[in-house]
Structure formats: structure tokens, C-alpha cells
PDB file of C-alpha atoms in Angstrom:
ATOM      1  CA  UNK A1185      19.537 123.951 169.159  1.00 96.00           C
ATOM      2  CA  UNK A1186      21.175 120.971 167.476  1.00 98.00           C
ATOM      3  CA  UNK A1187      20.411 117.634 169.143  1.00 98.00           C
ATOM      4  CA  UNK A1188      22.493 114.490 168.676  1.00 98.00           C
ATOM      5  CA  UNK A1189      20.430 111.380 169.368  1.00 97.00           C
ATOM      6  CA  UNK A1190      22.059 109.329 172.121  1.00 95.00           C
ATOM      7  CA  UNK A1191      21.236 105.653 171.737  1.00 94.00           C
ATOM      8  CA  UNK A1192      24.728 104.404 172.686  1.00 90.00           C
ATOM      9  CA  UNK A1193      26.017 104.826 169.116  1.00 79.00           C
ATOM     10  CA  UNK A1194      29.773 104.619 168.810  1.00 75.00           C
ATOM     11  CA  UNK A1195      30.513 107.945 167.114  1.00 84.00           C
ATOM     12  CA  UNK A1196      28.426 110.330 169.229  1.00 92.00           C
ATOM     13  CA  UNK A1197      31.457 112.053 170.751  1.00 93.00           C
ATOM     14  CA  UNK A1198      33.261 112.547 167.441  1.00 95.00           C
ATOM     15  CA  UNK A1199      30.139 114.116 165.905  1.00 97.00           C
ATOM     16  CA  UNK A1200      29.736 116.342 168.961  1.00 97.00           C
ATOM     17  CA  UNK A1201      33.376 117.473 168.755  1.00 97.00           C
ATOM     18  CA  UNK A1202      33.133 118.202 165.025  1.00 97.00           C
ATOM     19  CA  UNK A1203      30.072 120.391 165.610  1.00 98.00           C
ATOM     20  CA  UNK A1204      31.829 122.188 168.441  1.00 98.00           C
ATOM     21  CA  UNK A1205      34.812 122.755 166.140  1.00 97.00           C
ATOM     22  CA  UNK A1206      32.580 124.626 163.662  1.00 98.00           C
ATOM     23  CA  UNK A1207      31.184 126.794 166.458  1.00 97.00           C
ATOM     24  CA  UNK A1208      28.025 124.939 167.440  1.00 98.00           C
ATOM     25  CA  UNK A1209      26.922 123.847 170.911  1.00 97.00           C
ATOM     26  CA  UNK A1210      25.056 120.579 170.352  1.00 98.00           C
ATOM     27  CA  UNK A1211      23.114 118.690 173.007  1.00 98.00           C
ATOM     28  CA  UNK A1212      23.568 114.921 173.257  1.00 97.00           C
ATOM     29  CA  UNK A1213      20.259 113.550 174.460  1.00 97.00           C
ATOM     30  CA  UNK A1214      17.659 110.822 174.326  1.00 96.00           C
ATOM     31  CA  UNK A1215      15.035 112.986 176.029  1.00 97.00           C
ATOM     32  CA  UNK A1216      11.853 113.152 173.975  1.00 96.00           C
ATOM     33  CA  UNK A1217      11.052 116.786 174.727  1.00 96.00           C
ATOM     34  CA  UNK A1218      14.587 117.994 174.001  1.00 97.00           C
ATOM     35  CA  UNK A1219      14.632 116.145 170.702  1.00 98.00           C
ATOM     36  CA  UNK A1220      11.221 117.441 169.640  1.00 97.00           C
ATOM     37  CA  UNK A1221      12.107 121.066 170.370  1.00 97.00           C
ATOM     38  CA  UNK A1222      15.489 120.921 168.567  1.00 98.00           C
ATOM     39  CA  UNK A1223      15.978 122.975 165.397  1.00 97.00           C
ATOM     40  CA  UNK A1224      18.131 120.214 163.848  1.00 98.00           C
ATOM     41  CA  UNK A1225      18.613 116.576 164.803  1.00 98.00           C
ATOM     42  CA  UNK A1226      21.514 114.232 164.004  1.00 98.00           C
ATOM     43  CA  UNK A1227      21.333 110.439 164.211  1.00 98.00           C
ATOM     44  CA  UNK A1228      24.906 109.094 164.298  1.00 96.00           C
ATOM     45  CA  UNK A1229      25.850 105.440 164.446  1.00 91.00           C
ATOM     46  CA  UNK A1230      28.375 102.691 163.983  1.00 91.00           C
ATOM     47  CA  UNK A1231      27.800  98.975 164.496  1.00 90.00           C
ATOM     48  CA  UNK A1232      25.041  96.514 163.707  1.00 93.00           C
ATOM     49  CA  UNK A1233      21.604  97.435 162.341  1.00 95.00           C
ATOM     50  CA  UNK A1234      19.624  95.032 164.555  1.00 94.00           C
ATOM     51  CA  UNK A1235      21.441  96.092 167.715  1.00 94.00           C
ATOM     52  CA  UNK A1236      20.892  99.771 166.892  1.00 95.00           C
ATOM     53  CA  UNK A1237      17.162  99.309 166.264  1.00 96.00           C
ATOM     54  CA  UNK A1238      16.927  97.355 169.514  1.00 95.00           C
ATOM     55  CA  UNK A1239      18.447 100.278 171.395  1.00 95.00           C
ATOM     56  CA  UNK A1240      16.205 102.749 169.548  1.00 95.00           C
ATOM     57  CA  UNK A1241      13.182 100.757 170.673  1.00 95.00           C
ATOM     58  CA  UNK A1242      14.534 100.277 174.209  1.00 95.00           C
ATOM     59  CA  UNK A1243      14.980 104.025 174.708  1.00 96.00           C
ATOM     60  CA  UNK A1244      11.654 104.864 173.071  1.00 96.00           C
ATOM     61  CA  UNK A1245      13.369 106.738 170.251  1.00 97.00           C
ATOM     62  CA  UNK A1246      11.857 105.029 167.205  1.00 97.00           C
ATOM     63  CA  UNK A1247       8.584 106.927 167.267  1.00 97.00           C
ATOM     64  CA  UNK A1248      10.289 110.127 168.410  1.00 97.00           C
ATOM     65  CA  UNK A1249      12.542 110.138 165.340  1.00 98.00           C
ATOM     66  CA  UNK A1250       9.600 109.384 163.067  1.00 98.00           C
ATOM     67  CA  UNK A1251       7.726 112.284 164.681  1.00 97.00           C
ATOM     68  CA  UNK A1252      10.715 114.620 164.205  1.00 98.00           C
ATOM     69  CA  UNK A1253      10.888 113.689 160.521  1.00 97.00           C
ATOM     70  CA  UNK A1254       7.124 114.120 160.091  1.00 97.00           C
ATOM     71  CA  UNK A1255       7.152 117.617 161.614  1.00 95.00           C
ATOM     72  CA  UNK A1256       9.733 118.675 159.000  1.00 97.00           C
ATOM     73  CA  UNK A1257      12.630 119.297 161.381  1.00 98.00           C
ATOM     74  CA  UNK A1258      15.886 118.837 159.423  1.00 98.00           C
ATOM     75  CA  UNK A1259      17.373 115.474 160.402  1.00 98.00           C
ATOM     76  CA  UNK A1260      20.723 113.984 159.392  1.00 98.00           C
ATOM     77  CA  UNK A1261      21.700 110.318 159.554  1.00 98.00           C
ATOM     78  CA  UNK A1262      25.395 109.411 159.566  1.00 98.00           C
ATOM     79  CA  UNK A1263      26.771 105.976 158.568  1.00 97.00           C
ATOM     80  CA  UNK A1264      24.568 103.463 160.412  1.00 97.00           C
ATOM     81  CA  UNK A1265      22.206 106.396 160.937  1.00 97.00           C
ATOM     82  CA  UNK A1266      21.645 106.512 157.162  1.00 98.00           C
ATOM     83  CA  UNK A1267      20.892 102.793 157.100  1.00 97.00           C
ATOM     84  CA  UNK A1268      18.399 103.060 159.965  1.00 97.00           C
ATOM     85  CA  UNK A1269      16.400 105.651 158.003  1.00 98.00           C
ATOM     86  CA  UNK A1270      15.415 102.967 155.485  1.00 98.00           C
ATOM     87  CA  UNK A1271      12.946 100.092 155.628  1.00 97.00           C
ATOM     88  CA  UNK A1272      15.101  97.044 156.214  1.00 93.00           C
ATOM     89  CA  UNK A1273      18.562  95.524 156.285  1.00 94.00           C
ATOM     90  CA  UNK A1274      19.761  92.067 155.331  1.00 91.00           C
ATOM     91  CA  UNK A1275      22.476  92.235 157.998  1.00 90.00           C
ATOM     92  CA  UNK A1276      20.594  89.864 160.332  1.00 83.00           C
ATOM     93  CA  UNK A1277      19.468  86.312 159.642  1.00 80.00           C
ATOM     94  CA  UNK A1278      15.864  87.375 160.158  1.00 81.00           C
ATOM     95  CA  UNK A1279      14.172  90.564 158.869  1.00 77.00           C
ATOM     96  CA  UNK A1280      14.708  93.682 160.970  1.00 86.00           C
ATOM     97  CA  UNK A1281      12.572  96.747 160.294  1.00 92.00           C
ATOM     98  CA  UNK A1282      14.267 100.140 160.168  1.00 96.00           C
ATOM     99  CA  UNK A1283      12.774 103.557 160.853  1.00 97.00           C
ATOM    100  CA  UNK A1284      11.207 103.536 157.354  1.00 97.00           C
ATOM    101  CA  UNK A1285      11.635 107.263 156.818  1.00 98.00           C
ATOM    102  CA  UNK A1286      12.645 106.519 153.210  1.00 98.00           C
ATOM    103  CA  UNK A1287      12.077 103.528 150.899  1.00 97.00           C
ATOM    104  CA  UNK A1288      14.947 101.135 150.285  1.00 97.00           C
ATOM    105  CA  UNK A1289      17.064  98.407 151.804  1.00 94.00           C
ATOM    106  CA  UNK A1290      20.571  97.855 153.096  1.00 95.00           C
ATOM    107  CA  UNK A1291      22.510  94.950 151.563  1.00 94.00           C
ATOM    108  CA  UNK A1292      25.912  93.317 152.084  1.00 92.00           C
ATOM    109  CA  UNK A1293      28.771  93.990 149.708  1.00 92.00           C
ATOM    110  CA  UNK A1294      29.250  91.099 147.296  1.00 87.00           C
ATOM    111  CA  UNK A1295      32.479  89.139 147.604  1.00 84.00           C
ATOM    112  CA  UNK A1296      34.769  90.427 144.853  1.00 81.00           C
ATOM    113  CA  UNK A1297      38.458  89.875 144.313  1.00 80.00           C
ATOM    114  CA  UNK A1298      40.421  92.987 145.276  1.00 83.00           C
ATOM    115  CA  UNK A1299      37.652  94.458 147.432  1.00 89.00           C
ATOM    116  CA  UNK A1300      37.978  93.922 151.170  1.00 89.00           C
ATOM    117  CA  UNK A1301      34.950  93.912 153.456  1.00 89.00           C
ATOM    118  CA  UNK A1302      34.384  96.131 155.358  1.00 90.00           C
ATOM    119  CA  UNK A1303      34.870  98.975 152.918  1.00 92.00           C
ATOM    120  CA  UNK A1304      37.164 101.172 154.965  1.00 94.00           C
ATOM    121  CA  UNK A1305      38.949 104.320 153.833  1.00 95.00           C
ATOM    122  CA  UNK A1306      38.713 107.373 151.618  1.00 98.00           C
ATOM    123  CA  UNK A1307      36.576 107.306 148.465  1.00 97.00           C
ATOM    124  CA  UNK A1308      35.660 110.030 146.019  1.00 98.00           C
ATOM    125  CA  UNK A1309      31.983 110.860 145.603  1.00 98.00           C
ATOM    126  CA  UNK A1310      29.977 111.871 142.561  1.00 98.00           C
ATOM    127  CA  UNK A1311      27.610 114.664 143.603  1.00 98.00           C
ATOM    128  CA  UNK A1312      24.207 115.691 142.300  1.00 97.00           C
ATOM    129  CA  UNK A1313      24.537 119.431 141.604  1.00 95.00           C
ATOM    130  CA  UNK A1314      21.192 120.314 143.236  1.00 96.00           C
ATOM    131  CA  UNK A1315      22.144 118.709 146.572  1.00 98.00           C
ATOM    132  CA  UNK A1316      21.639 121.022 149.544  1.00 98.00           C
ATOM    133  CA  UNK A1317      23.688 118.913 151.959  1.00 98.00           C
ATOM    134  CA  UNK A1318      26.660 118.861 149.568  1.00 98.00           C
ATOM    135  CA  UNK A1319      26.384 122.455 148.384  1.00 98.00           C
ATOM    136  CA  UNK A1320      29.812 123.856 147.518  1.00 97.00           C
ATOM    137  CA  UNK A1321      31.552 120.478 147.814  1.00 98.00           C
ATOM    138  CA  UNK A1322      33.734 119.903 144.716  1.00 97.00           C
ATOM    139  CA  UNK A1323      32.859 116.965 142.471  1.00 98.00           C
ATOM    140  CA  UNK A1324      35.120 114.015 143.217  1.00 98.00           C
ATOM    141  CA  UNK A1325      35.866 115.073 146.793  1.00 98.00           C
ATOM    142  CA  UNK A1326      37.133 112.336 149.096  1.00 98.00           C
ATOM    143  CA  UNK A1327      35.270 111.333 152.242  1.00 98.00           C
ATOM    144  CA  UNK A1328      35.814 108.595 154.827  1.00 98.00           C
ATOM    145  CA  UNK A1329      33.803 105.345 154.830  1.00 97.00           C
ATOM    146  CA  UNK A1330      33.634 102.362 157.198  1.00 95.00           C
ATOM    147  CA  UNK A1331      30.884  99.839 156.376  1.00 95.00           C
ATOM    148  CA  UNK A1332      30.141  96.250 155.340  1.00 94.00           C
ATOM    149  CA  UNK A1333      26.601  96.952 154.099  1.00 94.00           C
ATOM    150  CA  UNK A1334      25.422  99.600 151.677  1.00 96.00           C
ATOM    151  CA  UNK A1335      22.207 101.322 150.700  1.00 96.00           C
ATOM    152  CA  UNK A1336      20.066 100.530 147.697  1.00 96.00           C
ATOM    153  CA  UNK A1337      17.474 103.317 147.703  1.00 97.00           C
ATOM    154  CA  UNK A1338      14.230 102.518 145.885  1.00 97.00           C
ATOM    155  CA  UNK A1339      13.985 106.059 144.546  1.00 96.00           C
ATOM    156  CA  UNK A1340      17.036 107.252 142.585  1.00 94.00           C
ATOM    157  CA  UNK A1341      15.706 110.820 142.808  1.00 97.00           C
ATOM    158  CA  UNK A1342      16.633 111.026 146.500  1.00 98.00           C
ATOM    159  CA  UNK A1343      20.272 110.053 145.900  1.00 98.00           C
ATOM    160  CA  UNK A1344      22.524 113.080 146.446  1.00 98.00           C
ATOM    161  CA  UNK A1345      25.876 111.335 145.941  1.00 98.00           C
ATOM    162  CA  UNK A1346      27.283 107.994 144.852  1.00 98.00           C
ATOM    163  CA  UNK A1347      30.612 106.218 145.061  1.00 98.00           C
ATOM    164  CA  UNK A1348      32.052 102.976 143.677  1.00 95.00           C
ATOM    165  CA  UNK A1349      33.479 100.058 145.619  1.00 94.00           C
ATOM    166  CA  UNK A1350      32.962  97.022 143.450  1.00 90.00           C
ATOM    167  CA  UNK A1351      29.354  98.155 143.146  1.00 93.00           C
ATOM    168  CA  UNK A1352      27.614 101.512 142.950  1.00 95.00           C
ATOM    169  CA  UNK A1353      26.864 102.826 146.428  1.00 96.00           C
ATOM    170  CA  UNK A1354      24.208 105.382 147.298  1.00 98.00           C
ATOM    171  CA  UNK A1355      26.551 107.419 149.490  1.00 98.00           C
ATOM    172  CA  UNK A1356      24.209 110.293 150.425  1.00 98.00           C
ATOM    173  CA  UNK A1357      20.478 110.919 150.177  1.00 98.00           C
ATOM    174  CA  UNK A1358      18.124 113.797 150.788  1.00 98.00           C
ATOM    175  CA  UNK A1359      14.401 114.311 150.546  1.00 98.00           C
ATOM    176  CA  UNK A1360      12.626 117.349 151.954  1.00 98.00           C
ATOM    177  CA  UNK A1361      13.920 117.641 155.548  1.00 98.00           C
ATOM    178  CA  UNK A1362      15.587 114.204 155.636  1.00 98.00           C
ATOM    179  CA  UNK A1363      19.326 113.981 154.923  1.00 98.00           C
ATOM    180  CA  UNK A1364      21.797 111.138 155.354  1.00 98.00           C
ATOM    181  CA  UNK A1365      25.297 110.067 154.375  1.00 98.00           C
ATOM    182  CA  UNK A1366      26.954 106.655 154.526  1.00 98.00           C
ATOM    183  CA  UNK A1367      30.357 108.241 155.025  1.00 98.00           C
ATOM    184  CA  UNK A1368      31.524 110.010 158.180  1.00 97.00           C
ATOM    185  CA  UNK A1369      31.601 113.807 157.731  1.00 98.00           C
ATOM    186  CA  UNK A1370      33.028 114.153 161.238  1.00 97.00           C
ATOM    187  CA  UNK A1371      36.084 112.169 160.054  1.00 96.00           C
ATOM    188  CA  UNK A1372      36.313 113.646 156.547  1.00 98.00           C
ATOM    189  CA  UNK A1373      38.552 116.654 157.189  1.00 97.00           C
ATOM    190  CA  UNK A1374      37.572 120.045 155.755  1.00 97.00           C
ATOM    191  CA  UNK A1375      35.107 118.509 153.272  1.00 98.00           C
ATOM    192  CA  UNK A1376      33.226 116.831 156.093  1.00 98.00           C
ATOM    193  CA  UNK A1377      33.181 119.949 158.223  1.00 98.00           C
ATOM    194  CA  UNK A1378      31.693 121.884 155.293  1.00 98.00           C
ATOM    195  CA  UNK A1379      28.979 119.245 154.960  1.00 98.00           C
ATOM    196  CA  UNK A1380      28.125 119.662 158.633  1.00 98.00           C
ATOM    197  CA  UNK A1381      28.079 123.450 158.165  1.00 98.00           C
ATOM    198  CA  UNK A1382      25.691 122.996 155.232  1.00 98.00           C
ATOM    199  CA  UNK A1383      23.345 120.951 157.410  1.00 98.00           C
ATOM    200  CA  UNK A1384      23.514 123.448 160.262  1.00 98.00           C
ATOM    201  CA  UNK A1385      22.693 126.318 157.892  1.00 97.00           C
ATOM    202  CA  UNK A1386      19.580 124.672 156.377  1.00 95.00           C
TER     203      UNK A1386
END
């Protein structure tokens, strides 16, 4: 069973539909027992880091997700979901702790002439050849991004893909059973669907 974590994230339905399109029957849930018994778990998300962590805490999902990651169930963060996997974000005026599944922080794009914030649209990614999540995805493939903040992972070894938008962006990460992408595979056409298939087949 594939479980999509329901914490009122904006792209839950689009992720669910993409999985159904590739032949899966995901469950959208915030129930602890359902999430813990799932074979794969997806944490979607659009919006603000602090608001998302507030909802995670409100629904009692913070420790559940940490437990899922600790028990080695494959887990995938998408967009804001990727950001939540890390230790902190500078999006709020005061420090907000993330899920801390991986070391690193989320920072705002610097103001640069010619680069609009949010970064919105299709960008090509540079892929690490050993990536499991991006297996079979051609180098330079285009995927769809929407974000004003980007990841700076502490450990370059976990970075599975990068892109450029005025700065170098850690666009996808993976370590053991933890996977995440800043872009939206559910909105990235056939490339994105293949990425979801790769995750499902882990």
C-alpha cells in the first residue's frame, strides 16, 4: 500500500491522480496505523514551511513520519515535503524546526536581476548516475518547479540532482530509504511519472 500523508497540503489530489494514472491505488490518510503499515509513504506539499509544520504537529504526524523513516519504509517528499525533511528553514522571522530526517537548511533565493521569485517553470536537472529515484531519467531532463526557497543540504553525498536558477539548487536528494525532490513529479509529464514509478518499484 502507498500512503499519501494528508496534512492539508495543496497538491495531495494531483499526487493521488498521478499515482492512479500509473496503476497504483494510493490511500490518502493521516491515520497513524495506516501510515505505519504502508509499504511506501509520500509527503506532498505546497505553501509555507511554518504553516506546514504547524499542521504536522496539530495532526500528530511529526513523530509518525520520523518513525516511518526510522523503520526504513521508503518515503518520498515532494516540493515543500522535501524542505520539511530537513532541519530548518529561514522562511519565517523566527526559527522553525523541520522533521530533521536529513541535515541541511532551506534558504530564500537571492535577489538577482533576471531571476523572478518564486522560481516557477520547467528547468533541466543534472542527475547523479547512481540515483535510484532518477534511474533511467535522461541527463538534462526538464521537470516543473514552483518555489521561493531552496535546499542547501549539509551533505553533498545525498544530492541526487541539481539545477541552476541564479544559484545551484539541490533539486533531489536520497539517503537509504529517504527520497525527496524539490520539483513536482506529478506535474512533470512523462519524466515525472517515471520518477513516481521508480519510487513505487523500490
